[in-house]
Tab-separated table of C-alpha atoms in Angstrom:
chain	number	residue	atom	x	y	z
A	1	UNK	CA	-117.806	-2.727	33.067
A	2	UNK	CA	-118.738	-3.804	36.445
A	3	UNK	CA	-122.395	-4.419	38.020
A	4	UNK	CA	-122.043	-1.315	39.564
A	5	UNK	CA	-121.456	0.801	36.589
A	6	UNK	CA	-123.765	-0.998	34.059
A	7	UNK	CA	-126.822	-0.363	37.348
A	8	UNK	CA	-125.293	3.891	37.244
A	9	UNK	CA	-125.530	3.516	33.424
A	10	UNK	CA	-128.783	1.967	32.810
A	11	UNK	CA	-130.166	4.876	35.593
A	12	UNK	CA	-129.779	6.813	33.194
A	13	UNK	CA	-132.744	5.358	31.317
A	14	UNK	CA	-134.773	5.940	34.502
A	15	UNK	CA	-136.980	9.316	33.261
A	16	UNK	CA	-136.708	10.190	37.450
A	17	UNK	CA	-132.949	10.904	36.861
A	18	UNK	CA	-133.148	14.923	37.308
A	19	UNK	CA	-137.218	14.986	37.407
A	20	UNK	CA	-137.853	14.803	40.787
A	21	UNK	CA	-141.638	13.914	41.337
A	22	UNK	CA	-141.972	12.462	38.398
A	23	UNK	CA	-143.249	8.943	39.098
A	24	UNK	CA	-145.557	10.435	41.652
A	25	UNK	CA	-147.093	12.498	38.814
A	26	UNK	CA	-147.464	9.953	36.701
A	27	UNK	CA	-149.085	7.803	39.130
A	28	UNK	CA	-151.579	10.795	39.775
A	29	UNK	CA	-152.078	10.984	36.293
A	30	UNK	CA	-152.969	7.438	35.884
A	31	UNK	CA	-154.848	7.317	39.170
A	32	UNK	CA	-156.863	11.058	37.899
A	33	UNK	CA	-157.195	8.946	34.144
A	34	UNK	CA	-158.659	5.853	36.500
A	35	UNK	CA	-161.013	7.588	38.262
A	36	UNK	CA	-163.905	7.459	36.111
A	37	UNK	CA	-163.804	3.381	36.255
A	38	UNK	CA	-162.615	3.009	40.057
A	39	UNK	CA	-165.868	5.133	41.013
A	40	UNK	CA	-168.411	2.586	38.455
A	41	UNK	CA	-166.637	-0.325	40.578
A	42	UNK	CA	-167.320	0.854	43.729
A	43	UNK	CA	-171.398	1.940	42.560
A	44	UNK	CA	-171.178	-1.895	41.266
A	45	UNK	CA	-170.070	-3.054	44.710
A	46	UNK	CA	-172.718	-0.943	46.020
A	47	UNK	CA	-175.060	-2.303	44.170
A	48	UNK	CA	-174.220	-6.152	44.613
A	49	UNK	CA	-174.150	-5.623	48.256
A	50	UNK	CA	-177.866	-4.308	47.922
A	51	UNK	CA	-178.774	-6.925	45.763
A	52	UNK	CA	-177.623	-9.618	48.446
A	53	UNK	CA	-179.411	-8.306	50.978
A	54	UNK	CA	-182.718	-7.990	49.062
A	55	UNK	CA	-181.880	-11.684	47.867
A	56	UNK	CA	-181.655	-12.317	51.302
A	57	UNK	CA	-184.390	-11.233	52.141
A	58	UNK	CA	-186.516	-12.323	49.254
A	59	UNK	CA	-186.122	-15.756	50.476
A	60	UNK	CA	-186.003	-15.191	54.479
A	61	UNK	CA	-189.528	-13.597	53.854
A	62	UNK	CA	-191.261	-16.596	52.873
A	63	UNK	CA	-189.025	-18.833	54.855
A	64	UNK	CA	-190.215	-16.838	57.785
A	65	UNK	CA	-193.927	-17.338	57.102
A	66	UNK	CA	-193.907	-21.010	56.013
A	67	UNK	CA	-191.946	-21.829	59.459
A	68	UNK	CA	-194.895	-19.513	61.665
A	69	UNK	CA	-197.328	-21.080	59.670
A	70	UNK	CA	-196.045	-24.872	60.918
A	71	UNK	CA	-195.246	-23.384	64.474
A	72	UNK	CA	-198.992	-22.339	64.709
A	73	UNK	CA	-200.500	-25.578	63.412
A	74	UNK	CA	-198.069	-27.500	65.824
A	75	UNK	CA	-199.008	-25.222	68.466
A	76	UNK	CA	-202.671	-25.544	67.980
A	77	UNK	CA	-202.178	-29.508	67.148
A	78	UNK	CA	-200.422	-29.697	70.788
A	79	UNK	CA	-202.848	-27.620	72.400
A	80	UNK	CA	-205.663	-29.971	70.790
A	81	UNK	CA	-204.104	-32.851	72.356
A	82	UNK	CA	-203.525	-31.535	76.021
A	83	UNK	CA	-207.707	-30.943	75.928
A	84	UNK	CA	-208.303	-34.631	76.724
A	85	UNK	CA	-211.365	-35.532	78.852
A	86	UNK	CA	-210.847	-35.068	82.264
A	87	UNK	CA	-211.156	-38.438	84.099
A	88	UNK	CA	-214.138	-39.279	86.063
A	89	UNK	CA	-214.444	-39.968	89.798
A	90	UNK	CA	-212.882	-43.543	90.196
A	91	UNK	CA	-213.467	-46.022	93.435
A	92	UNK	CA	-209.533	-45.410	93.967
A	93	UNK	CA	-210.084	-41.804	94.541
A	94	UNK	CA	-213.352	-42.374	96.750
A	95	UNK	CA	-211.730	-44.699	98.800
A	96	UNK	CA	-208.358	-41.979	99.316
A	97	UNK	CA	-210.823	-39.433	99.388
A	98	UNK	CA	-210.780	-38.978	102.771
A	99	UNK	CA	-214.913	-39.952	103.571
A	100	UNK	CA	-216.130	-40.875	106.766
A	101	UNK	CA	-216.173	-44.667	107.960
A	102	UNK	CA	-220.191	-44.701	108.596
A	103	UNK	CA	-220.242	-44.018	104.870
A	104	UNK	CA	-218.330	-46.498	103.437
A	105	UNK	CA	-220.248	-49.521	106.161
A	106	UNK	CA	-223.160	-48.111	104.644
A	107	UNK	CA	-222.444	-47.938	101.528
A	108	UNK	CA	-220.879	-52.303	101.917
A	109	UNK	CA	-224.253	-53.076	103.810
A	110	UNK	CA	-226.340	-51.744	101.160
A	111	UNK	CA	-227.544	-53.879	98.274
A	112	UNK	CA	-228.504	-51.232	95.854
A	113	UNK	CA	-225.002	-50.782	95.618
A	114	UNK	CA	-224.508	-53.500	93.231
A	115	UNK	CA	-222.680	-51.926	90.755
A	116	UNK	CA	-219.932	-48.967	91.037
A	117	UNK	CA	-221.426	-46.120	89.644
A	118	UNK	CA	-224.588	-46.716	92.004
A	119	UNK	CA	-222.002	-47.226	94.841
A	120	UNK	CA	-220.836	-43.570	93.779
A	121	UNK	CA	-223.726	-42.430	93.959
A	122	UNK	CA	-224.556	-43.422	97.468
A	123	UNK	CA	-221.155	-42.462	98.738
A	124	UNK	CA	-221.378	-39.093	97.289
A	125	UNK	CA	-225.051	-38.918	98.105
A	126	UNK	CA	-226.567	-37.916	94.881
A	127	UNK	CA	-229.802	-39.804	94.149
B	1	UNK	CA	-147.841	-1.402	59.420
B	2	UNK	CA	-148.082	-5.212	57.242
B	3	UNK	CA	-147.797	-4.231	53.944
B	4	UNK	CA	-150.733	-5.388	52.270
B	5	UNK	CA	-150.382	-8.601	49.246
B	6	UNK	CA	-151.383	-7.970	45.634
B	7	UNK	CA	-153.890	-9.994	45.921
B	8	UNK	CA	-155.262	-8.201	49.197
B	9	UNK	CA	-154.970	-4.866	46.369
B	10	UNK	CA	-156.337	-6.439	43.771
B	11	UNK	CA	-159.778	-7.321	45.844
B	12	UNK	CA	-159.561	-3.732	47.094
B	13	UNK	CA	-159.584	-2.154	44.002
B	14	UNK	CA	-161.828	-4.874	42.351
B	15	UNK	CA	-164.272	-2.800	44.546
B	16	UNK	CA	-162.757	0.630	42.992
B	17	UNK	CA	-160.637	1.188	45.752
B	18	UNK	CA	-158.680	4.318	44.670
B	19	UNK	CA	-156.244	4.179	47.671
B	20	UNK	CA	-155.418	0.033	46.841
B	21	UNK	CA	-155.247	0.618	42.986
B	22	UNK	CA	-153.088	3.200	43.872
B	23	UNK	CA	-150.887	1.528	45.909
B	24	UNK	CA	-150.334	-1.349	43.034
B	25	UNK	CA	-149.198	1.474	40.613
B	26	UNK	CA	-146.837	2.813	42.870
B	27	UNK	CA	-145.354	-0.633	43.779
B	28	UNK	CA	-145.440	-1.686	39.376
B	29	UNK	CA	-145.314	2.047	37.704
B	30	UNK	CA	-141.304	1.594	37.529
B	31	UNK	CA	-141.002	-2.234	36.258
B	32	UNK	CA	-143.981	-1.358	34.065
B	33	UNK	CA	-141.780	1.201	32.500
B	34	UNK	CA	-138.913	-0.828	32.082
B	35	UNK	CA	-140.927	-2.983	30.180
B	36	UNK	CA	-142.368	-0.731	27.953
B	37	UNK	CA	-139.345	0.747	27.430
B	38	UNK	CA	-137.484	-2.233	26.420
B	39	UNK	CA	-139.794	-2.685	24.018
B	40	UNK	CA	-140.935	0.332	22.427
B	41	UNK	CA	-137.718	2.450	22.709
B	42	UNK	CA	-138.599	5.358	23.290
B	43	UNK	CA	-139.407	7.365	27.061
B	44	UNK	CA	-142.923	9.062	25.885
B	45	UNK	CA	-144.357	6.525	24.178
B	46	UNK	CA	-143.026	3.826	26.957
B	47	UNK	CA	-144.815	6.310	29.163
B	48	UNK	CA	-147.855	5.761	27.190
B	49	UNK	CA	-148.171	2.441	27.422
B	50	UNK	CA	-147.738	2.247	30.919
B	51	UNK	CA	-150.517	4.715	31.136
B	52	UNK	CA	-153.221	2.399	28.877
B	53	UNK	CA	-151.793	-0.374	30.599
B	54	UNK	CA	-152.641	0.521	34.078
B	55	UNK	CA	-156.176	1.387	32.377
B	56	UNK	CA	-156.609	-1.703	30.403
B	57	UNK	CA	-155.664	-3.855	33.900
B	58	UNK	CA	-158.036	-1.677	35.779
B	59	UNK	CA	-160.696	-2.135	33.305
B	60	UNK	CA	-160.483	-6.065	32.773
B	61	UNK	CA	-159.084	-6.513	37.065
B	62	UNK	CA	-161.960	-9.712	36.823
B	63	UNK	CA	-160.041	-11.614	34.403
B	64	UNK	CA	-156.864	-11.552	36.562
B	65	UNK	CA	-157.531	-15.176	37.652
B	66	UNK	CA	-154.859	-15.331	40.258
B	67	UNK	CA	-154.494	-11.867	41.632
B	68	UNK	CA	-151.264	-13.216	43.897
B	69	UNK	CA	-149.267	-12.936	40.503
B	70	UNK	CA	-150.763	-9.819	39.264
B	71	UNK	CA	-147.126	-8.469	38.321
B	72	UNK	CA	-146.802	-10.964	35.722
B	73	UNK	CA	-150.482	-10.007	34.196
B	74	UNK	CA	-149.670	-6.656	34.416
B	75	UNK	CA	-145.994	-6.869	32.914
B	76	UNK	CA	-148.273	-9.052	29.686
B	77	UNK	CA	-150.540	-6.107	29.217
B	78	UNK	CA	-147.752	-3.456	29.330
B	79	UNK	CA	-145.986	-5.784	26.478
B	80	UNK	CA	-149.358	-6.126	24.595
B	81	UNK	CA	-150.089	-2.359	24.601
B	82	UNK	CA	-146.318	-1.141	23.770
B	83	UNK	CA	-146.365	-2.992	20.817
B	84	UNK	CA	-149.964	-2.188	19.538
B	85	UNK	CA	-148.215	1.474	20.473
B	86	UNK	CA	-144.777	1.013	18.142
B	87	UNK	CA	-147.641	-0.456	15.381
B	88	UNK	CA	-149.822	2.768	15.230
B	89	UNK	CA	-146.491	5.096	15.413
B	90	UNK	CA	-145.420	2.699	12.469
B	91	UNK	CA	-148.457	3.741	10.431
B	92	UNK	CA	-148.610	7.246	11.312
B	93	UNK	CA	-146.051	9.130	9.354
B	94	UNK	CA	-142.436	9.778	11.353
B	95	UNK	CA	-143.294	12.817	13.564
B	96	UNK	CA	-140.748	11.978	16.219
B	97	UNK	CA	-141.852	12.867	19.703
B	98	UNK	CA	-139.004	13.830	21.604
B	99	UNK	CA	-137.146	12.172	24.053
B	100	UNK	CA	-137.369	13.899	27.424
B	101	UNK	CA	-139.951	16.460	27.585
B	102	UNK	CA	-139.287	17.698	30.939
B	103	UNK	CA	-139.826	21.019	32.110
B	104	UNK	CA	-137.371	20.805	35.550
B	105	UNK	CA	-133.996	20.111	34.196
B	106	UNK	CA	-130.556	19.858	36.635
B	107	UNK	CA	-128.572	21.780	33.957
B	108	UNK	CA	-127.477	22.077	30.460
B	109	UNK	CA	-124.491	20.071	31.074
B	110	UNK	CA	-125.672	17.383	33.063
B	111	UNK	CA	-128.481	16.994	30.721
B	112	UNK	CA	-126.455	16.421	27.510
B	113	UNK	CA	-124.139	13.856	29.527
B	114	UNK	CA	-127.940	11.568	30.556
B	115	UNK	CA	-129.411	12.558	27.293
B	116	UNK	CA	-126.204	11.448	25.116
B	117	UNK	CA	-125.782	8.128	27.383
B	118	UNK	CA	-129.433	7.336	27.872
B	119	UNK	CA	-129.345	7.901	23.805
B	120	UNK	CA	-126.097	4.836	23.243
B	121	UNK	CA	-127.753	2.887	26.028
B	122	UNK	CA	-131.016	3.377	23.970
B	123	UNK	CA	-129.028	2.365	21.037
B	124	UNK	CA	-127.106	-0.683	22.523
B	125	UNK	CA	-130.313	-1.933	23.914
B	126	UNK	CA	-131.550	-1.727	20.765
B	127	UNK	CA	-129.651	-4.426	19.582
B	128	UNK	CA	-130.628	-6.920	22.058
B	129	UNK	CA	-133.920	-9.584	21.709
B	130	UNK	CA	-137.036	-7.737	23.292
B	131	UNK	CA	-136.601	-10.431	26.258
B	132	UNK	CA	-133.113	-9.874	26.998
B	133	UNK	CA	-133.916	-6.438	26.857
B	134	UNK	CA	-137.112	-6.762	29.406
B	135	UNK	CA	-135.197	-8.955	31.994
B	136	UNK	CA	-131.990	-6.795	32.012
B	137	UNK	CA	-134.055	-3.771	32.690
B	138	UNK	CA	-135.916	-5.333	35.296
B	139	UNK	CA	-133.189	-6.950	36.803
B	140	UNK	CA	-130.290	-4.069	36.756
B	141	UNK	CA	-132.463	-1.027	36.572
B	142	UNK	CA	-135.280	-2.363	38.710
B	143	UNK	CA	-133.466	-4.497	41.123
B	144	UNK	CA	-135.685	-7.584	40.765
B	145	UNK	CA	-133.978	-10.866	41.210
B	146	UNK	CA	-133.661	-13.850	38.900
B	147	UNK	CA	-136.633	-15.466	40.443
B	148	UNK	CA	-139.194	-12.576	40.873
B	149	UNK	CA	-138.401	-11.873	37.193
B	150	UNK	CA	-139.216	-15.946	36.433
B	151	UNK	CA	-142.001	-15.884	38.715
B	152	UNK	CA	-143.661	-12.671	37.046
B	153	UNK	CA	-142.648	-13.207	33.398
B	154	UNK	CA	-143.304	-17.151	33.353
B	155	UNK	CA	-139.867	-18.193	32.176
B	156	UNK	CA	-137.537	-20.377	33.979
B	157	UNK	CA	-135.455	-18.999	36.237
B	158	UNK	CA	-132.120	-20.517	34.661
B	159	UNK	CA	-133.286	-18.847	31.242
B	160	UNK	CA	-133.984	-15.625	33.286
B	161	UNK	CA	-129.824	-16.015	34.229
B	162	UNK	CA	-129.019	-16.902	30.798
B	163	UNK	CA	-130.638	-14.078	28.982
B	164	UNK	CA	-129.143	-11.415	31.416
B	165	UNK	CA	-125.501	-13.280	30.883
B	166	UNK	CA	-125.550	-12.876	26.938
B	167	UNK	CA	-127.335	-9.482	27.601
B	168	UNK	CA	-124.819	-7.982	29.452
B	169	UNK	CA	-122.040	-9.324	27.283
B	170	UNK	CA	-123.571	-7.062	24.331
B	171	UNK	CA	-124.284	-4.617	26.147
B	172	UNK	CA	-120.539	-4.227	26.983
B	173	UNK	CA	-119.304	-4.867	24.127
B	174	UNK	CA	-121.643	-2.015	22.664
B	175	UNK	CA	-120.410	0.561	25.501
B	176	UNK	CA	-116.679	-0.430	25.116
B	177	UNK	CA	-117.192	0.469	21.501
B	178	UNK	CA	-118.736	3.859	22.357
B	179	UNK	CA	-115.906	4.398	25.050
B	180	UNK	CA	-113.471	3.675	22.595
B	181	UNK	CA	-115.020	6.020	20.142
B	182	UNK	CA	-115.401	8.772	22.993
């Protein structure tokens, strides 16, 4: 008995052999016999994708308000610092400042000018 | 079009895929058979078995740890549920279901010649060890070679060659006899 005969013999143990159809109606009767448990998997798939995104979102909620709460007070802490006195006339700035000559001889002649905020004062001519 | 892996299917229907699941019963309904056949005996109740099986894989898909050799776990459940099947026909008393319970037949005479040689190959199989049984089904009905039958049974594949050798040899003795006698 050669390969090829013992393959045509043992065909006849295949329950296709003068069914035709039959393994695709026993695949729809195992797929019809399945249904019940393929359609709980995909409502469980459903549901874990649902419960990632509300994990998700759970945790991105806080996350979210803890990281506007530290933008704000760096923010405002920024802000604070920028809000630095503004600086005072200097002599540097009255001598760029563009006044008139007569006003600074004056100002040198003049002995009530003795210290720099009274020299200021005359150059600017506040009292 | 690729053809998609078993693991690929197995994910799919993980997720009750109906179209994936289906696809790994058409590609495993046949060897599934074999299986059950070889070791239950008989076409309807092999039939059965493959039927549970495909339900009991479906229902426990999670435990298939490596989904790339779901064959194998499949081909260990069909096993499992034939013989839980030939147990509870053991305890029931003998009400023999018949062999073929077809309703399109190709004729009277062709049907006695497959019925009386499915029925000696039925017989000479018989005699054989379950696993000699299971691998020459698999590999001479089936078609799958020595090492998809190692890969997906988990037996060497030089034990795979072995078993179909002294398979065949009683197999052929068994179907000279019945020549001889015919």
């Amino acid at each position: 008995m050669g390969n090829d005969d013992r393959i045509r013999a043992l065909e006849a143990l295949d329950p296709g052999q003068g069914r035709p159809g039959y393994w695709e109606r026993l695949r729809g009767q195992i797929l019809e016999r399945a249904a019940f448990e393929l359609a709980r998997r995909r409502e469980a798939a459903r549901q874990s994708v649902t419960a990632v995104l509300s994990g998700w979102s759970r945790s991105l909620i806080p996350v979210a308000a803890a990281a506007a709460v530290v933008a704000a007070i760096m923010i405002a802490t920024e802000a604070g610092q920028d809000r630095s006195p503004a600086p005072g006339l200097v002599f540097e700035d009255v001598l760029g400042g563009g006044l008139d000559e007569s006003a600074f001889q004056a100002a040198l002649q003049s002995d009530a000018n003795a210290n720099a905020a009274a020299f200021l004062a005359f150059v600017e001519g506040t009292p | 079009m690729r053809q998609r892996s078993d693991a690929e299917l197995v994910a799919q229907a993980r997720c009750g895929d109906r179209e994936s699941f289906g696809e790994l019963v058409r590609r495993y309904q046949r060897p599934a058979y074999s299986v059950a056949l070889s070791v239950t005996g008989k076409h309807q109740d092999a039939e059965d078995a493959v039927q549970e099986a495909f339900m009991v894989a479906l229902q426990r898909l999670d435990d298939c740890r490596n989904p790339d050799r779901f064959a194998g776990w499949l081909l260990a459940i069909v096993r499992n549920r034939s013989r839980n099947l030939i147990r509870r026909e053991n305890l029931r008393s003998g009400d023999e279901i018949p062999a073929s319970a077809s309703t399109r037949l190709p004729g009277p005479d062709r049907m006695a010649d497959i019925s009386a040689l499915r029925g000696r190959l039925k017989e000479a199989l018989n005699t054989l060890p379950e696993l000699q049984r299971e691998i020459v089904l698999l590999h001479d009905l089936e078609g799958w070679k020595h090492d998809e039958i190692s890969e997906r049974i988990g037996i060497p594949s030089g034990t795979v060659r072995s078993h179909l050798h002294f398979a065949r040899k009683a197999l052929r003795a068994r179907l000279a006899e019945w020549k001889d006698h015919a």
